[in-house]
Amino acid sequence: MVEQPANVDAAVNTPVVFDSNDDGTVAQELELEHMRSILEETIVEMRSTPLENRPRLPRIALSKRNRAVVRALNPMLVTYLEASRDLCKTDSILFGAALAVCRIIGAKVSKAGRATGHSSAIPAWRTRIEERIAKARALIGRLICFRSGNNRPRIVRTVRMAFAGKNVSLSQPDITQKLTERIDDLKQRIVAWGKRIRRYTERSTRFNQNRLFQSDQKRLYESLERPMVSETGPAPNQADIVAFWRGLWSEPVNHSEGPWTEVVASQCAGITPMDPVIITPDDVAEAVRRAPNWKSPGLDGLHHYWLKGFMACHSVLARQFQEALNQKSLPSLFTTGITHLVPKDQGACKFQINFNKNFGKVLK
């Protein structure tokens, strides 16, 4: 009993030496354990998070490192997926795994709560150039004021900062010529920046048109023929819009059935029912394989890429899809959508409903 503390201290202070051949194995095991802890944390976090409060998953690069992380997490999902009892829980597990991958590789994930509106989508480079143009125009205005005889302290301080490091004194006789040269230089810079914005914008427009021509030619021709809609007009009243669509979707309607329904029923009576549909994991894998990786996700925010990478979910999805088909019922995940009002022309709006496209394509 007396010697035990000394033995414990000796054991704690003794350095642990690994064989050189085992360094890679130990490091790999530690890394896998770290991944497992992140995976468990994200799954527990997403289990209690509503769909509308989920963060927006970014599009990750298709690199070897990212694929290796997805392959490493794939066998870890088996334990969680086997305990899943419905499609909603499976979806939350897969979203948590995707979020874990993003956190492991260091991808930038937006904050919780995805916006339902459309962003302006102004690129960062254009914002920077426009800020430079605004600053240059302000500087030109102050240089012109100083050249006209305005000697206020703020104007003088700005002029000195404009000529900092150029060995120019404001009291030298040719200061007017120096001011003119500086103003002309700033004007040329503004013209060059404006041409850069136009050049980049035209290039981006051509790129988007070429990509749209390959995917949807009809939409491209419609965008070329349809004039641009100005957003300066008055916005539609939100209360009127909600009342209009609520009258179409929320109010119960009693439809009057005519005699044609009996004719259709008699014609369908002799149709042989189709054989029962059996959904297999191969069917799920084939449906996922043909789906685009980063197509706009549905309400759950899960892209097709994650359904392809986490192959452990195929058998679970096949079983749960089969149960939903036999029970003739789907969870609210498949029947709830987000409605966006998109201006089509003056005084009219068209609507776009975004349902769950990922699981819906697999189920189809």
mmCIF file of N, CA and C in Angstrom, residues 31-47 69-81 90-105 306 310 312:
data_model
loop_
_atom_site.group_PDB
_atom_site.id
_atom_site.type_symbol
_atom_site.label_atom_id
_atom_site.label_comp_id
_atom_site.label_asym_id
_atom_site.label_seq_id
_atom_site.Cartn_x
_atom_site.Cartn_y
_atom_site.Cartn_z
ATOM 1 N N GLU A 31 -7.430 8.913 -36.091
ATOM 2 C CA GLU A 31 -8.208 9.729 -37.020
ATOM 3 C C GLU A 31 -9.610 9.152 -37.215
ATOM 4 N N LEU A 32 -9.728 7.849 -37.330
ATOM 5 C CA LEU A 32 -11.043 7.225 -37.462
ATOM 6 C C LEU A 32 -11.892 7.451 -36.218
ATOM 7 N N GLU A 33 -11.253 7.397 -35.052
ATOM 8 C CA GLU A 33 -12.005 7.645 -33.825
ATOM 9 C C GLU A 33 -12.495 9.084 -33.765
ATOM 10 N N HIS A 34 -11.677 10.005 -34.260
ATOM 11 C CA HIS A 34 -12.093 11.407 -34.311
ATOM 12 C C HIS A 34 -13.270 11.577 -35.271
ATOM 13 N N MET A 35 -13.217 10.911 -36.413
ATOM 14 C CA MET A 35 -14.332 10.964 -37.358
ATOM 15 C C MET A 35 -15.597 10.382 -36.748
ATOM 16 N N ARG A 36 -15.452 9.292 -36.022
ATOM 17 C CA ARG A 36 -16.613 8.664 -35.409
ATOM 18 C C ARG A 36 -17.286 9.593 -34.392
ATOM 19 N N SER A 37 -16.472 10.303 -33.613
ATOM 20 C CA SER A 37 -17.047 11.220 -32.624
ATOM 21 C C SER A 37 -17.777 12.372 -33.310
ATOM 22 N N ILE A 38 -17.216 12.908 -34.405
ATOM 23 C CA ILE A 38 -17.884 13.989 -35.139
ATOM 24 C C ILE A 38 -19.182 13.481 -35.755
ATOM 25 N N LEU A 39 -19.158 12.260 -36.300
ATOM 26 C CA LEU A 39 -20.357 11.687 -36.897
ATOM 27 C C LEU A 39 -21.470 11.535 -35.855
ATOM 28 N N GLU A 40 -21.133 11.007 -34.707
ATOM 29 C CA GLU A 40 -22.136 10.826 -33.663
ATOM 30 C C GLU A 40 -22.691 12.176 -33.200
ATOM 31 N N GLU A 41 -21.832 13.159 -33.111
ATOM 32 C CA GLU A 41 -22.273 14.487 -32.659
ATOM 33 C C GLU A 41 -23.243 15.105 -33.658
ATOM 34 N N THR A 42 -22.934 15.028 -34.952
ATOM 35 C CA THR A 42 -23.800 15.637 -35.961
ATOM 36 C C THR A 42 -25.122 14.894 -36.094
ATOM 37 N N ILE A 43 -25.104 13.566 -35.974
ATOM 38 C CA ILE A 43 -26.361 12.810 -36.073
ATOM 39 C C ILE A 43 -27.286 13.163 -34.917
ATOM 40 N N VAL A 44 -26.728 13.251 -33.721
ATOM 41 C CA VAL A 44 -27.552 13.635 -32.568
ATOM 42 C C VAL A 44 -28.064 15.065 -32.729
ATOM 43 N N GLU A 45 -27.240 15.930 -33.293
ATOM 44 C CA GLU A 45 -27.651 17.323 -33.482
ATOM 45 C C GLU A 45 -28.778 17.445 -34.501
ATOM 46 N N MET A 46 -28.683 16.709 -35.627
ATOM 47 C CA MET A 46 -29.685 16.805 -36.676
ATOM 48 C C MET A 46 -30.962 16.052 -36.328
ATOM 49 N N ARG A 47 -30.890 15.148 -35.373
ATOM 50 C CA ARG A 47 -32.076 14.368 -35.021
ATOM 51 C C ARG A 47 -33.172 15.254 -34.444
ATOM 52 N N VAL A 69 -12.840 10.288 -47.115
ATOM 53 C CA VAL A 69 -13.597 10.566 -45.892
ATOM 54 C C VAL A 69 -14.996 9.965 -45.984
ATOM 55 N N VAL A 70 -15.629 10.078 -47.150
ATOM 56 C CA VAL A 70 -16.957 9.502 -47.323
ATOM 57 C C VAL A 70 -16.909 7.985 -47.193
ATOM 58 N N ARG A 71 -15.879 7.358 -47.785
ATOM 59 C CA ARG A 71 -15.750 5.895 -47.677
ATOM 60 C C ARG A 71 -15.472 5.468 -46.235
ATOM 61 N N ALA A 72 -14.752 6.298 -45.479
ATOM 62 C CA ALA A 72 -14.463 5.939 -44.094
ATOM 63 C C ALA A 72 -15.716 6.013 -43.222
ATOM 64 N N LEU A 73 -16.605 6.966 -43.499
ATOM 65 C CA LEU A 73 -17.818 7.095 -42.698
ATOM 66 C C LEU A 73 -18.902 6.107 -43.116
ATOM 67 N N ASN A 74 -18.791 5.558 -44.331
ATOM 68 C CA ASN A 74 -19.851 4.673 -44.833
ATOM 69 C C ASN A 74 -20.088 3.469 -43.919
ATOM 70 N N PRO A 75 -19.064 2.686 -43.492
ATOM 71 C CA PRO A 75 -19.350 1.557 -42.593
ATOM 72 C C PRO A 75 -19.806 1.983 -41.197
ATOM 73 N N MET A 76 -19.464 3.216 -40.793
ATOM 74 C CA MET A 76 -19.906 3.666 -39.467
ATOM 75 C C MET A 76 -21.408 3.930 -39.420
ATOM 76 N N LEU A 77 -22.034 4.130 -40.577
ATOM 77 C CA LEU A 77 -23.454 4.442 -40.615
ATOM 78 C C LEU A 77 -24.333 3.209 -40.435
ATOM 79 N N VAL A 78 -23.745 2.030 -40.575
ATOM 80 C CA VAL A 78 -24.561 0.817 -40.524
ATOM 81 C C VAL A 78 -25.301 0.715 -39.197
ATOM 82 N N THR A 79 -24.622 0.985 -38.092
ATOM 83 C CA THR A 79 -25.244 0.881 -36.768
ATOM 84 C C THR A 79 -26.417 1.841 -36.629
ATOM 85 N N TYR A 80 -26.260 3.079 -37.129
ATOM 86 C CA TYR A 80 -27.337 4.063 -37.011
ATOM 87 C C TYR A 80 -28.486 3.736 -37.952
ATOM 88 N N LEU A 81 -28.178 3.272 -39.165
ATOM 89 C CA LEU A 81 -29.232 2.991 -40.140
ATOM 90 C C LEU A 81 -30.052 1.771 -39.752
ATOM 91 N N THR A 90 -34.085 8.110 -41.246
ATOM 92 C CA THR A 90 -32.994 7.802 -42.177
ATOM 93 C C THR A 90 -32.461 9.061 -42.838
ATOM 94 N N ASP A 91 -33.373 9.959 -43.212
ATOM 95 C CA ASP A 91 -32.950 11.210 -43.832
ATOM 96 C C ASP A 91 -32.122 12.042 -42.864
ATOM 97 N N SER A 92 -32.525 12.117 -41.604
ATOM 98 C CA SER A 92 -31.746 12.893 -40.628
ATOM 99 C C SER A 92 -30.375 12.277 -40.393
ATOM 100 N N ILE A 93 -30.277 10.935 -40.421
ATOM 101 C CA ILE A 93 -28.979 10.272 -40.257
ATOM 102 C C ILE A 93 -28.067 10.592 -41.429
ATOM 103 N N LEU A 94 -28.601 10.519 -42.647
ATOM 104 C CA LEU A 94 -27.786 10.802 -43.830
ATOM 105 C C LEU A 94 -27.372 12.272 -43.873
ATOM 106 N N PHE A 95 -28.260 13.167 -43.470
ATOM 107 C CA PHE A 95 -27.888 14.579 -43.448
ATOM 108 C C PHE A 95 -26.808 14.828 -42.396
ATOM 109 N N GLY A 96 -26.930 14.170 -41.237
ATOM 110 C CA GLY A 96 -25.891 14.311 -40.226
ATOM 111 C C GLY A 96 -24.551 13.786 -40.701
ATOM 112 N N ALA A 97 -24.560 12.679 -41.456
ATOM 113 C CA ALA A 97 -23.309 12.152 -41.993
ATOM 114 C C ALA A 97 -22.703 13.106 -43.018
ATOM 115 N N ALA A 98 -23.539 13.689 -43.867
ATOM 116 C CA ALA A 98 -23.034 14.663 -44.837
ATOM 117 C C ALA A 98 -22.452 15.888 -44.139
ATOM 118 N N LEU A 99 -23.123 16.347 -43.094
ATOM 119 C CA LEU A 99 -22.596 17.483 -42.331
ATOM 120 C C LEU A 99 -21.291 17.127 -41.635
ATOM 121 N N ALA A 100 -21.169 15.883 -41.176
ATOM 122 C CA ALA A 100 -19.915 15.439 -40.557
ATOM 123 C C ALA A 100 -18.767 15.466 -41.557
ATOM 124 N N VAL A 101 -19.028 15.036 -42.794
ATOM 125 C CA VAL A 101 -17.987 15.082 -43.826
ATOM 126 C C VAL A 101 -17.544 16.514 -44.064
ATOM 127 N N CYS A 102 -18.499 17.433 -44.148
ATOM 128 C CA CYS A 102 -18.149 18.836 -44.382
ATOM 129 C C CYS A 102 -17.305 19.405 -43.236
ATOM 130 N N ARG A 103 -17.607 19.007 -42.017
ATOM 131 C CA ARG A 103 -16.827 19.509 -40.888
ATOM 132 C C ARG A 103 -15.446 18.869 -40.837
ATOM 133 N N ILE A 104 -15.335 17.618 -41.233
ATOM 134 C CA ILE A 104 -14.033 16.948 -41.198
ATOM 135 C C ILE A 104 -13.086 17.545 -42.231
ATOM 136 N N ILE A 105 -13.583 17.784 -43.441
ATOM 137 C CA ILE A 105 -12.720 18.309 -44.504
ATOM 138 C C ILE A 105 -12.556 19.821 -44.412
ATOM 139 N N TRP A 306 -24.649 12.543 -51.758
ATOM 140 C CA TRP A 306 -24.519 11.827 -50.492
ATOM 141 C C TRP A 306 -25.218 10.469 -50.554
ATOM 142 N N PHE A 310 -22.837 7.258 -49.595
ATOM 143 C CA PHE A 310 -23.184 6.412 -48.453
ATOM 144 C C PHE A 310 -23.989 5.211 -48.953
ATOM 145 N N ALA A 312 -24.242 2.357 -47.772
ATOM 146 C CA ALA A 312 -24.845 1.544 -46.719
ATOM 147 C C ALA A 312 -26.326 1.830 -46.555
#
